[in-house]
XYZ file of N, CA and C in Angstrom:
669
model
N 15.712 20.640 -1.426
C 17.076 20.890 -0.992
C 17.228 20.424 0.449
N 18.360 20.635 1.001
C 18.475 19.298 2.398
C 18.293 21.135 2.977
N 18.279 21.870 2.834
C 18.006 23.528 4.146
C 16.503 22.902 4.201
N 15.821 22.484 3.466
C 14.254 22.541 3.479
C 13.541 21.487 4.104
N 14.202 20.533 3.936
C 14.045 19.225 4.108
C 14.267 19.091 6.257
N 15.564 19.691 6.312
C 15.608 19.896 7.700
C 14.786 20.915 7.967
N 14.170 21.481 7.839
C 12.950 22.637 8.341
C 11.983 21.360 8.545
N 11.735 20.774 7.254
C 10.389 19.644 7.296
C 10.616 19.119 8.500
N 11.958 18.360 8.903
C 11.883 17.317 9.971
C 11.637 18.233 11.357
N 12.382 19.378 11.012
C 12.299 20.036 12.613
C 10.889 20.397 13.044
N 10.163 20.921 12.031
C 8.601 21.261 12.259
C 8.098 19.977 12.795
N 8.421 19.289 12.028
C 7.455 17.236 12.407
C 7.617 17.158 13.953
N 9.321 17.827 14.300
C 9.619 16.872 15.406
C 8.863 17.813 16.302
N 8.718 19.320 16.201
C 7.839 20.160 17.160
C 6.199 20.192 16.643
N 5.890 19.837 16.012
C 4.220 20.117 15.925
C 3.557 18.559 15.816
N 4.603 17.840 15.622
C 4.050 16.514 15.372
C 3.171 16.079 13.738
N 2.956 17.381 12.611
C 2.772 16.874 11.386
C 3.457 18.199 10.542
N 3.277 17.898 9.105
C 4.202 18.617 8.074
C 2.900 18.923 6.667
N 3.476 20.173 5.970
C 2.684 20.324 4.903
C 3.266 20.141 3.546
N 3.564 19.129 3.226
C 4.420 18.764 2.136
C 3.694 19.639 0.592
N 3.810 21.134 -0.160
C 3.578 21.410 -1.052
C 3.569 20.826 -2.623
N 2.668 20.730 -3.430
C 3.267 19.774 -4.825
C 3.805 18.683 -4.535
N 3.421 18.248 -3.627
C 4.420 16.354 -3.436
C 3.468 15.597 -4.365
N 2.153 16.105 -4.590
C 1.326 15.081 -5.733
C 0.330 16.309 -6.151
N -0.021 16.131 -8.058
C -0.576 17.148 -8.193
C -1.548 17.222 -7.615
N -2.781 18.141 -7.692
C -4.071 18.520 -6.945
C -5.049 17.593 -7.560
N -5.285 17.787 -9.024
C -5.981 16.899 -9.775
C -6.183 15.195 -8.954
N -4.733 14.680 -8.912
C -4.784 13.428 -8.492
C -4.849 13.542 -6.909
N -4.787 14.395 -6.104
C -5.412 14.173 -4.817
C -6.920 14.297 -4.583
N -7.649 15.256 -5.538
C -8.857 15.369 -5.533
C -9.718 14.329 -6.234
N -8.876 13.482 -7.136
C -9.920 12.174 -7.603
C -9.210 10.691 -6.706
N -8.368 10.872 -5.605
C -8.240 10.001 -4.823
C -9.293 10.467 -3.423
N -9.550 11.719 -3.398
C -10.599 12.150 -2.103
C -12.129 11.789 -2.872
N -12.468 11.923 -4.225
C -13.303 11.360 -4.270
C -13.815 9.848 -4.355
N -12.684 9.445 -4.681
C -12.705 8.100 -4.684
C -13.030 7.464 -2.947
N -12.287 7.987 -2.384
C -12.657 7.716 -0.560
C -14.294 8.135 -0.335
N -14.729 9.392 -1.003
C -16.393 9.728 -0.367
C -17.076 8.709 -0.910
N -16.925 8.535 -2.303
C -17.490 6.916 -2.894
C -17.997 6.059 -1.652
N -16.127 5.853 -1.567
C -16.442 4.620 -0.878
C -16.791 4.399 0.665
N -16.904 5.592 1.249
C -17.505 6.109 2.272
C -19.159 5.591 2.135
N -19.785 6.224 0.682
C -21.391 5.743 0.586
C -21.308 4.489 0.361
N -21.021 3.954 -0.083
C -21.240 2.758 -0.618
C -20.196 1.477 -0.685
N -19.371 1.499 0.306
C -18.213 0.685 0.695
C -17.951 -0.787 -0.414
N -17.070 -0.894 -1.376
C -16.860 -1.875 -2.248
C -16.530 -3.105 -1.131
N -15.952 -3.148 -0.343
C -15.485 -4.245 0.842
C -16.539 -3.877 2.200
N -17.276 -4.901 2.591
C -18.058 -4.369 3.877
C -16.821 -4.046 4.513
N -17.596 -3.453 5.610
C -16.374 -2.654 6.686
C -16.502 -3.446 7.676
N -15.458 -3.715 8.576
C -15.536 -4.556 9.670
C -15.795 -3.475 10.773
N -16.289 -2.506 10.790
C -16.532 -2.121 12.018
C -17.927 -1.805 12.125
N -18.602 -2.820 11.214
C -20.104 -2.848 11.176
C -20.898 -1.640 10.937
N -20.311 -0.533 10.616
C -20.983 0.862 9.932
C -21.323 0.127 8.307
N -22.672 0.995 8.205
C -23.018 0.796 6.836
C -22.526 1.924 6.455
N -22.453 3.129 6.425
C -22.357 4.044 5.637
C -22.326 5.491 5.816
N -21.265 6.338 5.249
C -21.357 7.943 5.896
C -21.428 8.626 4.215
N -21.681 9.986 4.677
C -21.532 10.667 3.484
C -20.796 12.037 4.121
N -19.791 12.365 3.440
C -19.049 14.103 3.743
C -20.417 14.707 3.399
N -21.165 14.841 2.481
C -21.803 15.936 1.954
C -23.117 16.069 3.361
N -23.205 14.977 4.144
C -24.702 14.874 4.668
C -24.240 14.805 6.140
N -24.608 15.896 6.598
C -23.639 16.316 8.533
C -24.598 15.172 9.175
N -25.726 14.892 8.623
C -26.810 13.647 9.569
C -25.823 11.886 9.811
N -25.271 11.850 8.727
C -24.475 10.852 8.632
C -23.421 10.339 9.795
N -22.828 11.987 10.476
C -21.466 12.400 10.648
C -22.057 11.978 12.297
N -20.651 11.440 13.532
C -21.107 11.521 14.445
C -21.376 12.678 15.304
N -22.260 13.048 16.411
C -22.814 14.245 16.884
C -22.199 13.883 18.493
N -22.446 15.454 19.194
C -22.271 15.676 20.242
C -20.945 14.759 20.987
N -21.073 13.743 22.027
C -19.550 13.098 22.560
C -19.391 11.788 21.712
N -20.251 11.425 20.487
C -20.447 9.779 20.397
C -19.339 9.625 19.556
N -18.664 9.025 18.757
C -17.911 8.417 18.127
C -17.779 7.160 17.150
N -17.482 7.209 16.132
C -17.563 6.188 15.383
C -16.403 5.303 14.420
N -16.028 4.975 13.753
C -15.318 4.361 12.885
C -15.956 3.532 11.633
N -15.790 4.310 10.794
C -15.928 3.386 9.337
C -14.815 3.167 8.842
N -14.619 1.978 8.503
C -13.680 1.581 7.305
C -13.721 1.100 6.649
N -12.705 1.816 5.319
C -13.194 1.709 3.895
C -11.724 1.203 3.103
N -11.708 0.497 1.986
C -10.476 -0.086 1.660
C -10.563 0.196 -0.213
N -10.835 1.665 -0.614
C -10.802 2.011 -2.084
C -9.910 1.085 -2.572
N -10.361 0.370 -3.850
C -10.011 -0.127 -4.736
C -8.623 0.348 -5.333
N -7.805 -0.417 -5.858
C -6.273 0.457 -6.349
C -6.092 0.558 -7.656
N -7.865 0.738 -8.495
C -7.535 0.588 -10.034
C -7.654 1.634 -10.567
N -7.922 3.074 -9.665
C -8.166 4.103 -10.567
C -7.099 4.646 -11.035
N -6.778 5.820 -11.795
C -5.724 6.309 -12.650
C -4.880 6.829 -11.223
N -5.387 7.547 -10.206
C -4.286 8.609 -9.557
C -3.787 7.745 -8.497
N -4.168 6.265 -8.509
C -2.815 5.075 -7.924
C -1.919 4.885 -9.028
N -1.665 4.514 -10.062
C -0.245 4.963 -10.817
C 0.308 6.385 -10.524
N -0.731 7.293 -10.774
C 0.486 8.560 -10.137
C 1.182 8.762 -9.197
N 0.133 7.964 -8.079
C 0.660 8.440 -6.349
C 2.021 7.069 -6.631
N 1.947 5.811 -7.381
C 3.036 5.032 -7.203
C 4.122 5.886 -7.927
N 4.132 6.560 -8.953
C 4.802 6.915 -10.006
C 5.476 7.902 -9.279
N 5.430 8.778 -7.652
C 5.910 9.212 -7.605
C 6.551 9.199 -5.948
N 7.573 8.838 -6.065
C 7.840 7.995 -4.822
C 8.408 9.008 -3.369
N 8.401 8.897 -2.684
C 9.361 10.336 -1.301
C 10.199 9.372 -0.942
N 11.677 10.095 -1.289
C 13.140 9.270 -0.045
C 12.945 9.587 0.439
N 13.975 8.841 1.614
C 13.860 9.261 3.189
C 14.187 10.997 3.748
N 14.679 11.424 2.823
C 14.168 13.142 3.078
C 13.222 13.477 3.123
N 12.230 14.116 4.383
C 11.319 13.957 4.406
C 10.759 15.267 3.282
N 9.817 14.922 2.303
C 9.160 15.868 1.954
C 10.195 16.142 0.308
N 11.076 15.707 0.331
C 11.765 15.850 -0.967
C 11.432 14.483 -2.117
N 10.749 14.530 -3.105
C 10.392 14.054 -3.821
C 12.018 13.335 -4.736
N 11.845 11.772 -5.518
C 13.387 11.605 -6.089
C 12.777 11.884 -7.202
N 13.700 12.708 -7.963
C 13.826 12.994 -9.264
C 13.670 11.661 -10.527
N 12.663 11.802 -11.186
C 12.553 10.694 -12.188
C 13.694 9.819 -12.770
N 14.942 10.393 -12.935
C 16.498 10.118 -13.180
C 16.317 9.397 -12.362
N 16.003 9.523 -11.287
C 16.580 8.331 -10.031
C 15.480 7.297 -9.629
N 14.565 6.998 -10.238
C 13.480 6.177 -10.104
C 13.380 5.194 -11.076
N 12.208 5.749 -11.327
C 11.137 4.508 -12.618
C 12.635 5.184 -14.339
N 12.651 5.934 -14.359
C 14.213 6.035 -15.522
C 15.307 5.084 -15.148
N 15.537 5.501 -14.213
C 16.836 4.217 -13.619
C 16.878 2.655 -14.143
N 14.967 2.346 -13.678
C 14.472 0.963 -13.762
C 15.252 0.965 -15.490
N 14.054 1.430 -16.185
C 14.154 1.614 -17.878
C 15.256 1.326 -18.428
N 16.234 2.113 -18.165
C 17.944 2.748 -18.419
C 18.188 1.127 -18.265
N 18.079 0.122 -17.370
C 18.723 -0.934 -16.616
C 18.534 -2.010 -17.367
N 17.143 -2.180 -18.166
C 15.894 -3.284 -18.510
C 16.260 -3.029 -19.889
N 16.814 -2.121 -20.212
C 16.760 -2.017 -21.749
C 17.491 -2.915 -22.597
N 18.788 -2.949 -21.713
C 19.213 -3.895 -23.246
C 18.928 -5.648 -22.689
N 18.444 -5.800 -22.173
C 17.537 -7.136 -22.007
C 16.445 -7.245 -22.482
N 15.944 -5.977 -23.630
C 14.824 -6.231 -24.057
C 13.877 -5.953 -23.056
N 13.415 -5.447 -22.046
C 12.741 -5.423 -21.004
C 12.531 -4.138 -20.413
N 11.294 -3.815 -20.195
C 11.176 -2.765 -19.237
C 9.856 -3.131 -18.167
N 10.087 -1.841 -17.340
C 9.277 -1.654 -15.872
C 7.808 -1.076 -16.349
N 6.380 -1.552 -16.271
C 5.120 -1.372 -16.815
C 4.755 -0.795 -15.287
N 4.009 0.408 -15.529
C 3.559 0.950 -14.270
C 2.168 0.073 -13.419
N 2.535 0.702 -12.564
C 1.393 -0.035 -11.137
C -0.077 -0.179 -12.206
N -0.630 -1.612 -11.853
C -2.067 -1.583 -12.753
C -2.273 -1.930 -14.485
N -0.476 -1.712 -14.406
C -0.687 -1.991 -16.222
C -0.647 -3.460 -16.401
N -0.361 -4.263 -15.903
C 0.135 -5.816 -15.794
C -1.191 -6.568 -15.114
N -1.875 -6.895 -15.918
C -2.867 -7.663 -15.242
C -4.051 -7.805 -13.887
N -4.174 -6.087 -14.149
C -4.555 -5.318 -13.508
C -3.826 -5.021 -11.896
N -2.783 -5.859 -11.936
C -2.057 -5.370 -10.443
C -0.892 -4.721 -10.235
N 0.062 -4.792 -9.495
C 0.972 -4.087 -9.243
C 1.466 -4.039 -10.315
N 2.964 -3.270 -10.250
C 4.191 -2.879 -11.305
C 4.901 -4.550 -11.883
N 5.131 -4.688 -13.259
C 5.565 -5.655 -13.014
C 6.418 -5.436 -14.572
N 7.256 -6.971 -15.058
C 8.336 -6.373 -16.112
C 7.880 -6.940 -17.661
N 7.751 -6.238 -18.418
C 7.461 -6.371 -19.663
C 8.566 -6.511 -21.106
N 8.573 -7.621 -22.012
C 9.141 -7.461 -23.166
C 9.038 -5.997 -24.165
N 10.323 -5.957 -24.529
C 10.342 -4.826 -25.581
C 10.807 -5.358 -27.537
N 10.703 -6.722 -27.143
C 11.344 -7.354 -28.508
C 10.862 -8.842 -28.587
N 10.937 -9.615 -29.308
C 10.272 -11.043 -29.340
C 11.484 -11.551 -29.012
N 10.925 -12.944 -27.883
C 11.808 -13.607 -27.263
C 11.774 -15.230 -28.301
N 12.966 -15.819 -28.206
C 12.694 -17.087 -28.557
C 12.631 -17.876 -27.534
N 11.830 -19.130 -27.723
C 12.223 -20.070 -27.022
C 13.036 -21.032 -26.483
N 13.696 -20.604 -24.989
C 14.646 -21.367 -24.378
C 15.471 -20.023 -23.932
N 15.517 -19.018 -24.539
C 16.405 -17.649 -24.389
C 16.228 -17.348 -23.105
N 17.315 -16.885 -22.529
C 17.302 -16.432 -21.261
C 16.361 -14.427 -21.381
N 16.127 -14.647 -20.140
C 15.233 -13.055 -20.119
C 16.769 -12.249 -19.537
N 17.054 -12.344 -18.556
C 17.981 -12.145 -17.427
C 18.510 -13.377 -17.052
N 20.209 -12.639 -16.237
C 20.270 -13.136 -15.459
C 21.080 -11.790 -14.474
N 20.906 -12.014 -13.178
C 21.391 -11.280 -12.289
C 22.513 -12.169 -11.258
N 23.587 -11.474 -10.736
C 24.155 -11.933 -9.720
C 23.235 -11.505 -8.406
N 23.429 -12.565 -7.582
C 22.791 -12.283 -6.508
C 23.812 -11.286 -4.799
N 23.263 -10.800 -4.284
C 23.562 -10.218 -3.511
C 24.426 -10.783 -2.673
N 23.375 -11.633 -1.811
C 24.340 -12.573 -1.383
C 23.358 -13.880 -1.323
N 24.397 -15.405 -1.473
C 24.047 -16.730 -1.613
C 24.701 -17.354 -0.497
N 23.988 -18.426 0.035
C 24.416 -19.463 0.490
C 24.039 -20.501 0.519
N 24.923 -21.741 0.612
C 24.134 -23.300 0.027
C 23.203 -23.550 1.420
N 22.122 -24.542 0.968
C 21.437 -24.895 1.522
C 21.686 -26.103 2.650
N 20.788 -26.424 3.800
C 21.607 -27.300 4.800
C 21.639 -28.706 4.102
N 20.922 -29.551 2.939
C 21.242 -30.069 2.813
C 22.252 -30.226 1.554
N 22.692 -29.275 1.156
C 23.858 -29.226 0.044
C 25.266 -29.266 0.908
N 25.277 -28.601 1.997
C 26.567 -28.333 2.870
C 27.991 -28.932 2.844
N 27.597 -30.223 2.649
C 28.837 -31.357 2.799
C 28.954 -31.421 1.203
N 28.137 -30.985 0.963
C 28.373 -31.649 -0.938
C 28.531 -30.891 -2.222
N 28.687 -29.366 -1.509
C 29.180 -28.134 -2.924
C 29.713 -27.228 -2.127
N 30.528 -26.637 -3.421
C 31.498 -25.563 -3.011
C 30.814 -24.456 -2.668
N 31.144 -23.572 -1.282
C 30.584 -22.731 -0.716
C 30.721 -21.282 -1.642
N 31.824 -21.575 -2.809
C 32.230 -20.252 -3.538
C 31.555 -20.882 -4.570
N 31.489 -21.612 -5.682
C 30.661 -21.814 -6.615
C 29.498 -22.356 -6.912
N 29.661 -23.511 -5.676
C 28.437 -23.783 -5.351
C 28.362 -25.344 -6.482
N 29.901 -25.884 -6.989
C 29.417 -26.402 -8.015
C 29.964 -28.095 -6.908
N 29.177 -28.917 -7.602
C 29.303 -30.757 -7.403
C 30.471 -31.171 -7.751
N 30.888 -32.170 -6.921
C 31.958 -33.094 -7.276
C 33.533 -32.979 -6.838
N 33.917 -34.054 -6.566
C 35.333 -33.905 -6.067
C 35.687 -33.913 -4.402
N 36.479 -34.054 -4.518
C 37.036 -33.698 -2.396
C 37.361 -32.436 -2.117
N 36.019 -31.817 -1.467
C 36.367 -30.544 -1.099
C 37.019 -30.472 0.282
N 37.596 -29.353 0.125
C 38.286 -28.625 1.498
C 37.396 -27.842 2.381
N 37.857 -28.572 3.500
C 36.501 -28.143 4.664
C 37.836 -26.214 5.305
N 37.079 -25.700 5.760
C 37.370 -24.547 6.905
C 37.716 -25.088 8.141
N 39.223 -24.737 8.064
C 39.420 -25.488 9.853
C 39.042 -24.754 11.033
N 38.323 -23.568 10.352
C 38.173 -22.666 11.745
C 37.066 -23.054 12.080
N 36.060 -23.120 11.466
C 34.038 -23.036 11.450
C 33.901 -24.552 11.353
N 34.401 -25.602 10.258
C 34.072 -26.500 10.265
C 32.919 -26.624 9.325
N 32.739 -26.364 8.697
C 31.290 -25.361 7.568
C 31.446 -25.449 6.675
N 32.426 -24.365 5.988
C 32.158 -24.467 4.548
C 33.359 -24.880 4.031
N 32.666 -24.805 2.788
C 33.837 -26.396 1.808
C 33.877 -25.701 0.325
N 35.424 -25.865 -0.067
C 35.719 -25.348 -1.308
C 36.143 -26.227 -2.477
N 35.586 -26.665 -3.670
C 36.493 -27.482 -4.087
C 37.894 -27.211 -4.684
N 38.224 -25.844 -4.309
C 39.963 -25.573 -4.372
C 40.266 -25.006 -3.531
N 41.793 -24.653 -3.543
C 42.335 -23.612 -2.929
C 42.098 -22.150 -3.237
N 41.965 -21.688 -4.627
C 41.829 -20.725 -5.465
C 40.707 -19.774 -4.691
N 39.232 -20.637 -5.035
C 37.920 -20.808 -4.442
C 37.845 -20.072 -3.159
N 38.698 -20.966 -2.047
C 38.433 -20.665 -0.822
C 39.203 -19.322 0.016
N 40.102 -19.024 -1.075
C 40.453 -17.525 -1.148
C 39.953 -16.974 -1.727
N 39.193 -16.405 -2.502
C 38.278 -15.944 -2.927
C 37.070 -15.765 -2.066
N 36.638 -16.596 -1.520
C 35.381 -16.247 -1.042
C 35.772 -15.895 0.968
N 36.786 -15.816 0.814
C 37.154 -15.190 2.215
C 36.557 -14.053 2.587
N 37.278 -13.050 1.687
C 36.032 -11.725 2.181
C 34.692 -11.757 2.506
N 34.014 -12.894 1.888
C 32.697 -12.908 2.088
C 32.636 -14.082 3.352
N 33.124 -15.140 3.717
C 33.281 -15.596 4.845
C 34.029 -15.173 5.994
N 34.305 -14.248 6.289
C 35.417 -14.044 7.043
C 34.448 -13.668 8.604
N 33.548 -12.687 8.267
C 32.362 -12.451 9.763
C 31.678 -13.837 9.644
N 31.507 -14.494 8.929
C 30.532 -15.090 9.443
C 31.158 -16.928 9.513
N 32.339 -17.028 9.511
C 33.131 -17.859 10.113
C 33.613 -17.718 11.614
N 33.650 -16.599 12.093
C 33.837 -16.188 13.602
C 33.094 -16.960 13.877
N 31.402 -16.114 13.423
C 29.692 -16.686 13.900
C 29.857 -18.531 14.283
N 30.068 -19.166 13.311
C 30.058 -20.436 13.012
C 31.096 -21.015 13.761
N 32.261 -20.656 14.261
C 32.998 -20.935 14.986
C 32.022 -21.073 16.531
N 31.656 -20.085 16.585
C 31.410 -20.105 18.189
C 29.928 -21.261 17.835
N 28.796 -21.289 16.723
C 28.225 -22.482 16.755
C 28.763 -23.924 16.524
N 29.847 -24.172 16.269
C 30.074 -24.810 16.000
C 29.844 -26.329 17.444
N 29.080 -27.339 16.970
C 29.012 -28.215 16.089
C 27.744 -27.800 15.024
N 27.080 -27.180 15.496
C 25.776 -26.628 15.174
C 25.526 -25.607 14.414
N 25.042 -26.245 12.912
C 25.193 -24.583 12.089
C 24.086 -24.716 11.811
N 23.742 -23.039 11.800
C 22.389 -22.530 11.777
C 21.787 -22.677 10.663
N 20.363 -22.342 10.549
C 19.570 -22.394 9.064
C 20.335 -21.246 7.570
N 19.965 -22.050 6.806
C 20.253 -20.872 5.760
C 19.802 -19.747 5.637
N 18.136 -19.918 6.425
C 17.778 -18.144 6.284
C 18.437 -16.871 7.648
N 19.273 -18.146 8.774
C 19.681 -16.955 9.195
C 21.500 -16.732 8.457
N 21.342 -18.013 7.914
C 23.097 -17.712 7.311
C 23.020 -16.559 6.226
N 21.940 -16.634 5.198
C 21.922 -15.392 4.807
C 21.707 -14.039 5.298
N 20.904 -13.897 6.129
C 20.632 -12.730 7.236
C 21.981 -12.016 7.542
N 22.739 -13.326 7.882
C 23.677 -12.814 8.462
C 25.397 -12.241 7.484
N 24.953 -13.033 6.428
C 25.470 -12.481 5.189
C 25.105 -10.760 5.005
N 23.429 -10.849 4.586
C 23.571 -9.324 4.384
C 23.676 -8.030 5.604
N 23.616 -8.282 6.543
C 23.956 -7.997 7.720
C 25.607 -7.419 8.165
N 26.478 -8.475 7.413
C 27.832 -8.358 7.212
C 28.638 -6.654 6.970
């Protein structure tokens, strides 16, 4: 609940850490702590800080009196309680867990009628999360398609497609303000006003000089 959640942050901001209860079961924190003593003995990746090796169970291991040390260890991400710890994600409330409805269900709910769903962390070729068929595809069939967020043509398309469709051919209409972008109608270039409108100012003041596409998009989603 957000009463609890602001307790979490206020404690953080006075003690400097928090005890987040049930944020992951016990089971899967205790075979991710063993998984770390593992690899504490016997490190799968040498460690770059040139330690061979500690053990929790063996205090001889551990450093003594003022000395100090550093091992590091980089556990492997194939055991079972990395799908759980992915499977269960914290919003930016601190310490409030999102409800499955609003996660990996959401994904599902979305993928479904494309035939498609979300395969958890590790199930896909032993690596991350990635998207799986739920029906036989033919060949040439589209999987998806998505609209994109935001697009913009590339510097060398500029002079030569419509900034709203993006499609070839014809005498397009340049922007008398920016000098930039080009519509091949009238229709078009009202239309995509709302989405040019900040960032025709931008281009105005570069103008003769328009910037790369990755900051024209930047500055798209930025908008």
């Amino acid at each position: 609940c957000t009463i609890y959640a602001d307790r979490l942050r206020a404690a953080f901001a006075r003690d400097g850490w928090v005890t987040i209860r049930r944020a992951v079961e016990p089971a899967t924190m205790e075979s991710l702590m063993a998984q770390i003593a593992r690899e504490l003995e016997a490190p799968s990746i040498a460690a770059e800080s040139g330690e061979a090796s500690a053990s929790l169970d063996r205090p001889d291991t551990w450093p003594s009196g003022g000395s100090r040390r550093v091992l590091e260890v980089t556990p492997p991400g194939d055991a079972a309680h990395w799908a759980e710890l992915a499977a269960r994600p914290v919003d930016g409330g601190v310490g409030e867990r999102k409800p499955d409805s609003t996660g990996t269900a959401r994904w599902h709910e979305a993928l479904a009628p494309w035939g498609l769903t979300l395969a958890a962390a590790g199930a896909v070729g032993g690596g991350g999360r990635g998207l799986v068929t739920t029906r036989s595809f033919k060949r040439g069939e589209v999987l998806m398609r998505v609209t994109p967020a935001v697009a913009v043509v590339s510097g060398r398309h500029l002079s030569s497609r419509c900034h709203h469709s993006h499609a070839t051919g014809g005498r397009l209409l340049v922007c008398s303000r920016c000098g930039c972008a080009r519509y091949c109608s009238a229709d078009h270039q009202r239309a995509a006003w709302a989405g040019h409108r900040d960032e025709c100012a931008l281009l105005a003041q570069t103008r003769p000089r328009v910037p790369g596409q990755t900051v024209r998009l930047l500055a798209r989603l930025l908008a």
